[in-house]
CSV table of C-alpha atoms in Angstrom, one decimal:
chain,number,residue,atom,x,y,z
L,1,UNK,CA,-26.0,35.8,-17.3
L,2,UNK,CA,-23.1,38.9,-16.4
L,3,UNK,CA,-20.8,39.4,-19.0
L,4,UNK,CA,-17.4,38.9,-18.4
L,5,UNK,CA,-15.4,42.7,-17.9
L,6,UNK,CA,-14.1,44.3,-20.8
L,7,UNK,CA,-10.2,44.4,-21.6
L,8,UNK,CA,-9.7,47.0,-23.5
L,9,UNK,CA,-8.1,46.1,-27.1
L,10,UNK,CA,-4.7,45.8,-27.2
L,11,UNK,CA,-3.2,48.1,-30.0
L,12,UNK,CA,0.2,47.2,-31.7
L,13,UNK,CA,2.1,50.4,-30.3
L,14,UNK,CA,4.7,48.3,-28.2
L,15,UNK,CA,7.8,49.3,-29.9
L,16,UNK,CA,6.8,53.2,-30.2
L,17,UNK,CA,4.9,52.8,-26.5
L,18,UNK,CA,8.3,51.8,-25.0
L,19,UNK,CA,10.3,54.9,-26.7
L,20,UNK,CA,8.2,57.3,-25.1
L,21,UNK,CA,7.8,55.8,-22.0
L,22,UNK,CA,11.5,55.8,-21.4
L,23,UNK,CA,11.5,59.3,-22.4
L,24,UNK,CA,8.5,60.6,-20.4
L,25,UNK,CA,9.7,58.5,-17.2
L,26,UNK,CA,13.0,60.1,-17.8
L,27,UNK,CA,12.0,63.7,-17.8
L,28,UNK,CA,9.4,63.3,-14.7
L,29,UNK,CA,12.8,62.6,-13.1
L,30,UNK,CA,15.0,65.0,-14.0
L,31,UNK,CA,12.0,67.8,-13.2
L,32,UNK,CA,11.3,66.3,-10.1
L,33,UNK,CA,14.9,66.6,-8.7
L,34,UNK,CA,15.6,70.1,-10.0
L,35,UNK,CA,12.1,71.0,-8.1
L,36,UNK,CA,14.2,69.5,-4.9
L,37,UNK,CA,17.4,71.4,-5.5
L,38,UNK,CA,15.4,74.7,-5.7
L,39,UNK,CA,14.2,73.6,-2.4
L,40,UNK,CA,17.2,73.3,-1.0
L,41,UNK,CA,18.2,70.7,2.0
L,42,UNK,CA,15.7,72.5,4.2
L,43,UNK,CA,12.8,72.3,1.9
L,44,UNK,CA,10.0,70.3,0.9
L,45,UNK,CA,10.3,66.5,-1.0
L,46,UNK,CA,8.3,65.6,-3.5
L,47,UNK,CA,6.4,62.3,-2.4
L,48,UNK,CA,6.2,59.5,-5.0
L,49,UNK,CA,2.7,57.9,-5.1
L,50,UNK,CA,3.0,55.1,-7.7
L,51,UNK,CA,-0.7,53.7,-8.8
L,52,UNK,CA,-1.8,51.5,-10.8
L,53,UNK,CA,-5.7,50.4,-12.2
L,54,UNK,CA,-7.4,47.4,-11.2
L,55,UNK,CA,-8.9,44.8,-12.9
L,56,UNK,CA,-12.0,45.4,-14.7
L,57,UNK,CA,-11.5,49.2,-14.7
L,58,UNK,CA,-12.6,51.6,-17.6
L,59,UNK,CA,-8.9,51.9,-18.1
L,60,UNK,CA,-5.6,49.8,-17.5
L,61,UNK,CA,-2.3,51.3,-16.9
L,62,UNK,CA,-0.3,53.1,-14.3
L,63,UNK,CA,1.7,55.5,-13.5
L,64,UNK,CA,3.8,57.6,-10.9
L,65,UNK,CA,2.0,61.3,-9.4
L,66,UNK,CA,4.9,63.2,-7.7
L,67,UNK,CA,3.8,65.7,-5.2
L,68,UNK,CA,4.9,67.9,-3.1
L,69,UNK,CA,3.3,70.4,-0.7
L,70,UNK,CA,3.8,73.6,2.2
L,71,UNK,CA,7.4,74.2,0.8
L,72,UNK,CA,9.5,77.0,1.0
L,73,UNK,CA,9.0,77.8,-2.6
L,74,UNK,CA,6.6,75.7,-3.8
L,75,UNK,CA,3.3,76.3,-1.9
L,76,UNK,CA,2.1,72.9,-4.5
L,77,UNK,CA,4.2,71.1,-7.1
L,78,UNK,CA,2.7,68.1,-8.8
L,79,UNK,CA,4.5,66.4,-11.9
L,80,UNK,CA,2.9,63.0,-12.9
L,81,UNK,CA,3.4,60.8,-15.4
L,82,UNK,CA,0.7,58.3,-16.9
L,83,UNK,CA,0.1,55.1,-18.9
L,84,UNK,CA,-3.1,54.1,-19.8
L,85,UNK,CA,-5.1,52.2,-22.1
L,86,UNK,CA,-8.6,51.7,-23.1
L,87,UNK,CA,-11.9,50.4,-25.0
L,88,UNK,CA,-13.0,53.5,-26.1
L,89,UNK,CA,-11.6,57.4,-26.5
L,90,UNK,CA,-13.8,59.9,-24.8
L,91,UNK,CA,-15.3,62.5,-26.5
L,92,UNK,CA,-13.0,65.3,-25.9
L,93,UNK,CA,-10.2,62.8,-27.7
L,94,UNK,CA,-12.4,62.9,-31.4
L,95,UNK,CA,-13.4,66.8,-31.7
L,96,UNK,CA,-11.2,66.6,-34.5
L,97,UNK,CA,-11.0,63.1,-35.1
L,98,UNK,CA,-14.5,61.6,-35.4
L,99,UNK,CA,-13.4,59.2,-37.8
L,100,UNK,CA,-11.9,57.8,-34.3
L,101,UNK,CA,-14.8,57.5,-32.4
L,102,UNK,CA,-15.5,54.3,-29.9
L,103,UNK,CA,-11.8,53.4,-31.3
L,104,UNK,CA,-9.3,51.7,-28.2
L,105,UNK,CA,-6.7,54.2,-27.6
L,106,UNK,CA,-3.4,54.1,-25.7
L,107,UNK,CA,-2.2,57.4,-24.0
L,108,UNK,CA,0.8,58.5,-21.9
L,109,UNK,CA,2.1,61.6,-20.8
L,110,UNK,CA,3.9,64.0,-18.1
L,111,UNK,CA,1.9,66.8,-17.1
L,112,UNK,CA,2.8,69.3,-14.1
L,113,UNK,CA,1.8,72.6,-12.4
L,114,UNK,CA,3.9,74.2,-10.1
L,115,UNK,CA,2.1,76.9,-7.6
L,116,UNK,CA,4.2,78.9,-5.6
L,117,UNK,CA,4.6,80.2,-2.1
L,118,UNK,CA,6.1,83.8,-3.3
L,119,UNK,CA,3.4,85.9,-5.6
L,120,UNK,CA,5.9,87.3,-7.8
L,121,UNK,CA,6.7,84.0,-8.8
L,122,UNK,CA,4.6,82.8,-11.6
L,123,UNK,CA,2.4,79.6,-11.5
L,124,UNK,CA,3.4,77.3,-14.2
L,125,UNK,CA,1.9,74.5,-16.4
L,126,UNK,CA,3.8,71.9,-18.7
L,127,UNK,CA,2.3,68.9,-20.6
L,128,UNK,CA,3.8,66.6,-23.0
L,129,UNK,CA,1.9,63.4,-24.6
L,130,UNK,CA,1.5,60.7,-26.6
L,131,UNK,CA,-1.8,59.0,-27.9
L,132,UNK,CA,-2.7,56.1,-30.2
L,133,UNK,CA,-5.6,54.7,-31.8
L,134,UNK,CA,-7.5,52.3,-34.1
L,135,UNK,CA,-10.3,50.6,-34.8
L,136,UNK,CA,-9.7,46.5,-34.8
L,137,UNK,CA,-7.9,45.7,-38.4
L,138,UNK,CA,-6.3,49.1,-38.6
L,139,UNK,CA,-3.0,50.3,-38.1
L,140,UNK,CA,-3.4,52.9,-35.2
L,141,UNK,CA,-2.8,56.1,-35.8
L,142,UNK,CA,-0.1,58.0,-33.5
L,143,UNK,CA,-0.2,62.2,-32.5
L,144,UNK,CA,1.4,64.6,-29.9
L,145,UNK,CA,0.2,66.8,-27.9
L,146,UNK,CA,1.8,69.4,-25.3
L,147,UNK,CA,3.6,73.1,-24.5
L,148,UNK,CA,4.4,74.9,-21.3
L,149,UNK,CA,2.5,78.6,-20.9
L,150,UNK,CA,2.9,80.6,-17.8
L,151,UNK,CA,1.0,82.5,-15.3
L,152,UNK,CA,1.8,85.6,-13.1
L,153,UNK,CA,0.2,87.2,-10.4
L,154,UNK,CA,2.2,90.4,-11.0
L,155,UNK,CA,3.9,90.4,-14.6
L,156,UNK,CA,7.6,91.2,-15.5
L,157,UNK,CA,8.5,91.9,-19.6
L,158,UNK,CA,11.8,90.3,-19.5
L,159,UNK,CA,10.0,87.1,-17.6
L,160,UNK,CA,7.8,86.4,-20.7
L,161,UNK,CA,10.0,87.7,-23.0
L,162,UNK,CA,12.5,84.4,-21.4
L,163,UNK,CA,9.9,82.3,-21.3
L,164,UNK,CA,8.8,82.6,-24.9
L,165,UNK,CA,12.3,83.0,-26.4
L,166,UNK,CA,12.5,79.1,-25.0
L,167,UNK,CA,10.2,78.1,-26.2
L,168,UNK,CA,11.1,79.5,-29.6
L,169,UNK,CA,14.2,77.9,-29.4
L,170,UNK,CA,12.8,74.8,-28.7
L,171,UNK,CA,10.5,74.8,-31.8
L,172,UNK,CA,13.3,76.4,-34.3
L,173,UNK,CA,14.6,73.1,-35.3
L,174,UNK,CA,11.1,71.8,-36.5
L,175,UNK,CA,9.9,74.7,-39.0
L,176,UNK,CA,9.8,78.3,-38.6
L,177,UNK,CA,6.3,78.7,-38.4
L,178,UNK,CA,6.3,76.1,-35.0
L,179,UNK,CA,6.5,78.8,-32.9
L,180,UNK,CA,4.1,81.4,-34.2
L,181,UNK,CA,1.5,78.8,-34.7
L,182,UNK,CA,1.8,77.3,-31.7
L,183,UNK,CA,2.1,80.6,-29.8
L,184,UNK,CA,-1.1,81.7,-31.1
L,185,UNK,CA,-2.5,78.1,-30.6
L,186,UNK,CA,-1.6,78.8,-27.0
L,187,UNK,CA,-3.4,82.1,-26.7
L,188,UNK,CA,-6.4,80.6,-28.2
L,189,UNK,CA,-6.8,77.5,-26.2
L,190,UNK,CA,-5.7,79.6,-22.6
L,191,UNK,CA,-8.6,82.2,-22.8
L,192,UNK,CA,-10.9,82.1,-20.3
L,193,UNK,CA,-14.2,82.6,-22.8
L,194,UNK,CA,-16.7,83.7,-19.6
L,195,UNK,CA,-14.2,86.2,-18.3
L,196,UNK,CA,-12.8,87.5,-21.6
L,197,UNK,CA,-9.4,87.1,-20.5
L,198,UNK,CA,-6.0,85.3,-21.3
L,199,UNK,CA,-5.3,82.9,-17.9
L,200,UNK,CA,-1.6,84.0,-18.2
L,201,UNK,CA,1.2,85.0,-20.5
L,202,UNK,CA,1.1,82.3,-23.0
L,203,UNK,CA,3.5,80.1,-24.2
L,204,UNK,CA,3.0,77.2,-26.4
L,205,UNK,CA,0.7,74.9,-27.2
L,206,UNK,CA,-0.1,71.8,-29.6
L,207,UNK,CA,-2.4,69.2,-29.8
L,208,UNK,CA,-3.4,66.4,-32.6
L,209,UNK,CA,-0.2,66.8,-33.9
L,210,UNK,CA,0.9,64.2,-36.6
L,211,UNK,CA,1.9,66.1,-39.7
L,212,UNK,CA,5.7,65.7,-39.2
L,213,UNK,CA,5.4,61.5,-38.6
L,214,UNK,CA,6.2,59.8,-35.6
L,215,UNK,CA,9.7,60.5,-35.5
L,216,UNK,CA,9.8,64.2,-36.1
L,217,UNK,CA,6.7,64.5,-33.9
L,218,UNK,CA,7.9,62.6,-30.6
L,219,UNK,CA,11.6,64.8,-31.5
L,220,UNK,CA,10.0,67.9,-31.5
L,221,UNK,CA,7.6,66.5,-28.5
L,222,UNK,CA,11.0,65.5,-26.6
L,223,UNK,CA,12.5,69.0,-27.4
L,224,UNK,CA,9.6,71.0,-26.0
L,225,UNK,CA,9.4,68.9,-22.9
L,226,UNK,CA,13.5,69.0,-22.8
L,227,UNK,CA,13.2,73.2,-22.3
L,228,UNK,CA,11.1,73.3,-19.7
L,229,UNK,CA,13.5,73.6,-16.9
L,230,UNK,CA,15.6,76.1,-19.0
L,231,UNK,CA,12.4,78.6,-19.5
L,232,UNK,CA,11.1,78.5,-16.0
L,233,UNK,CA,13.9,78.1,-13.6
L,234,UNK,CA,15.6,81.3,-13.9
L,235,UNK,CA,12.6,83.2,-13.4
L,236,UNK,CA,12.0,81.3,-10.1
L,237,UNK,CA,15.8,82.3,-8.7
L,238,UNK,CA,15.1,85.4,-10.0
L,239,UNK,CA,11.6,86.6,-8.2
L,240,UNK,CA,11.5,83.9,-5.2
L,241,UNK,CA,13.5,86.5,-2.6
L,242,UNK,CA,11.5,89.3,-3.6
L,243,UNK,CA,9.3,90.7,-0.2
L,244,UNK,CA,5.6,90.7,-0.2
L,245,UNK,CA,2.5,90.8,2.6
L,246,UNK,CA,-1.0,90.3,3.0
L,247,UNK,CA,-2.0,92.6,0.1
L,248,UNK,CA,0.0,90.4,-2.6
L,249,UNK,CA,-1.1,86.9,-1.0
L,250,UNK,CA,-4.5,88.2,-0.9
L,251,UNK,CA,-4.3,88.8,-4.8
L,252,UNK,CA,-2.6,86.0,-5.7
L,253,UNK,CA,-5.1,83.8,-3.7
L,254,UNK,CA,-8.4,86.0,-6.0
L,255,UNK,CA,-6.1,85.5,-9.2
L,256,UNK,CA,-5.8,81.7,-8.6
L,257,UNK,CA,-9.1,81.2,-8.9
L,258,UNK,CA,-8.9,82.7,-12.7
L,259,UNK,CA,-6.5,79.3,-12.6
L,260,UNK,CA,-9.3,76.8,-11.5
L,261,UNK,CA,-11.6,77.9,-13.5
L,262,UNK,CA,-9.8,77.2,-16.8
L,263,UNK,CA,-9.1,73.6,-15.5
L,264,UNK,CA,-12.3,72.6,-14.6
L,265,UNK,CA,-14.8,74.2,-17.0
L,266,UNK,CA,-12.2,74.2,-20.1
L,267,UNK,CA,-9.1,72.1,-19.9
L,268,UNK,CA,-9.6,69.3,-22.6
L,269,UNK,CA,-6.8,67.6,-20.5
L,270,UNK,CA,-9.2,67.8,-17.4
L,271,UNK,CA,-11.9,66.9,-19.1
L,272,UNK,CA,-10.2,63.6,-21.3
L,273,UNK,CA,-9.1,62.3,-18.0
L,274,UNK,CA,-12.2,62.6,-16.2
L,275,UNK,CA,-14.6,61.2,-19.2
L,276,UNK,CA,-11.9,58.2,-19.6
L,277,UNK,CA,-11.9,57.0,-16.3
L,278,UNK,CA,-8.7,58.3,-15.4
L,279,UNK,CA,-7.3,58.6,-11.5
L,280,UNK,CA,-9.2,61.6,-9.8
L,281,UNK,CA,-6.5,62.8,-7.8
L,282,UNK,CA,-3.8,62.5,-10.7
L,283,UNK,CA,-6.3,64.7,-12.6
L,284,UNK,CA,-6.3,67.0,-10.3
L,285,UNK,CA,-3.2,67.8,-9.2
L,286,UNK,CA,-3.3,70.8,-10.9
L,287,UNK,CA,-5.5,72.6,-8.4
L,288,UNK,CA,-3.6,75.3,-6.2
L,289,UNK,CA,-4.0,74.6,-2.3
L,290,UNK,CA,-5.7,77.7,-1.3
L,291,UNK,CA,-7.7,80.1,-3.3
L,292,UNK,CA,-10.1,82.4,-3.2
L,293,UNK,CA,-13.8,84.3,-4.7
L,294,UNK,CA,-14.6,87.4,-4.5
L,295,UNK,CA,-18.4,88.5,-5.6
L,296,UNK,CA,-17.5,91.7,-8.3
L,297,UNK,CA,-14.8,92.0,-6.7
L,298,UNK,CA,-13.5,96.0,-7.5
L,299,UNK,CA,-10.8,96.5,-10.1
L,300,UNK,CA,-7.6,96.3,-8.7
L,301,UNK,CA,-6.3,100.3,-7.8
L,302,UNK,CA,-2.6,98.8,-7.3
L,303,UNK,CA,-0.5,99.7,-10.1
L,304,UNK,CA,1.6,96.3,-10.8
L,305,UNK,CA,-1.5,94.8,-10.0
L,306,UNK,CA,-3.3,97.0,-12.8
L,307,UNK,CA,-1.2,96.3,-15.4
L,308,UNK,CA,-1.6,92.4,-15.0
L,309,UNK,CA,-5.0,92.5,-16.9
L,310,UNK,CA,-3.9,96.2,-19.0
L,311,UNK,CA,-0.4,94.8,-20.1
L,312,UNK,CA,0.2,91.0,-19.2
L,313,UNK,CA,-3.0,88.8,-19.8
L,314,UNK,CA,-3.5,89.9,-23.1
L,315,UNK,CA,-2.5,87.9,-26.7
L,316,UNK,CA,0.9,89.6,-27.2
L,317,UNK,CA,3.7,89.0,-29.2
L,318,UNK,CA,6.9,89.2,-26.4
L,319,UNK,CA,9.5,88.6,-29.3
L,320,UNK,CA,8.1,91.9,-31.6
L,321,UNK,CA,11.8,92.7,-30.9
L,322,UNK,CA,13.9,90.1,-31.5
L,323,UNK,CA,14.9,88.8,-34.5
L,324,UNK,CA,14.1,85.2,-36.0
């Protein structure tokens, strides 16, 4: 006799589920048209790929990927948002929960990387999320997860030092010590282990979160996903005019592969998704279009390119200077 497919366990998150949906739909809008506008009437749309699971699938939900690709700034820009359910979290969900384990969960989310054209224009990645679970009879339990961190090819001080003041600012309202831990939360988790290196300039980063409740956690979620366009945007007008040739693609192309590395041997994002069933090519937008290997590949003799590694990918605190 087959057995009847599995539905995964509906949790009672409706109320809370609707909130943040409405919120994350919301902000994969508002990114996605400022991504046009800095395309400008000549560039690149983002096309809107909405999908949804099938019956009998490891997970049920849907969701919207926006893409966008061979722009005039954006060499790849992918922003999706998700909504998924299902029978059982994966491993990489109860590290820190095991008290979770086999639970049905309920997960949603925006998640983007941006890779562009220019090298002196920093790749960056920005995640915010929601996820529930419970076992049957219990109330599920609700955290956040998220942050923005950036990535140069060729590093500028007052880039990161804009970058992390927003995300400061973003934090402040939530505790003073937001931003420090999740600063150095950040460097942790975005250190490539078999390399011995950071994979950019940091940022912010948080995960499990619950200790503030629901509503202080999805505000503090909403606020970090709400500065975004504010920490990133004026560093793309600022370095997207600025000349470069084959030496500078060629080392942006070696450095991107730094990028997938991360993503595919350590992302706990990456890995989530995959373990869970999730939708392959949502997974992976993250992946830049072109990159490049090179076997031992010498140090770079270039000075900007030099201090990347000497002065740039490094735990650092950008705000030493600043007061607050």
């Amino acid at each position: 006799m087959i057995d009847a497919p599995q539905h995964p366990p509906t949790l009672d998150t409706a109320p809370a589920a609707a909130r943040v949906r409405g919120y994350l739909q919301g902000l994969q809008a508002r990114i996605a048209d400022a991504l046009e506008a800095l395309e400008g009437p000549a560039g690149a749309r983002l096309l809107s790929d909405a999908w949804s699971k099938p019956p009998g699938a490891a997970l049920q939900g849907d969701g919207v990927t926006r893409i966008m690709e061979e722009g005039l700034v954006f060499e790849r820009a992918g922003c999706g948002f998700s909504h998924v359910r299902g029978a059982r979290l994966p491993p990489s969900a109860t590290e820190r929960r095991p008290e979770l384990a086999g639970a049905p969960f309920e997960a949603m989310g925006v998640s983007l990387v941006f890779h562009p054209r220019n090298p002196y224009v920093p790749t960056v990645h920005m995640n915010v999320r929601m996820l529930a679970a419970g076992h049957p009879g219990q109330a599920p339990l609700r955290w956040f997860g998220g942050g923005m961190d950036l990535t140069p090819y060729y590093g500028f001080e007052e880039d990161a030092v804009h970058f992390h003041r927003c995300c400061r600012a973003a934090l402040a309202p939530f505790g003073a010590d937001k931003y420090p831990r999740f600063k150095q939360w950040c460097d942790e988790y975005f250190h490539l282990r078999h390399r011995g290196e950071q994979r950019g300039v940091g940022g912010v980063f948080f995960d499990d979160f619950s200790e503030l409740g629901f509503e202080q956690g999805l505000a503090m979620t909403q606020s970090v996903g709400d500065a975004f366009l504010a920490a990133y945007l004026p560093i793309v007008e600022r370095r997207r005019a600025t000349p470069f040739g084959a030496r500078e693609r060629d080392f942006q192309l070696y450095r991107r592969g730094r990028y997938v590395e991360f993503n595919l041997v350590w992302d706990r994002g990456t890995h989530f998704g995959l373990q869970s069933g999730g939708r392959t090519e949502s997974i992976l937008l993250s992946m830049p279009p072109l990159v490049s290997w090179s076997y031992r590949r010498p140090d770079a003799t270039d000075p900007d390119e030099e201090a990347l590694t000497q002065r740039f990918l490094l735990p650092r605190d950008w705000l030493a200077d600043e007061p607050g």
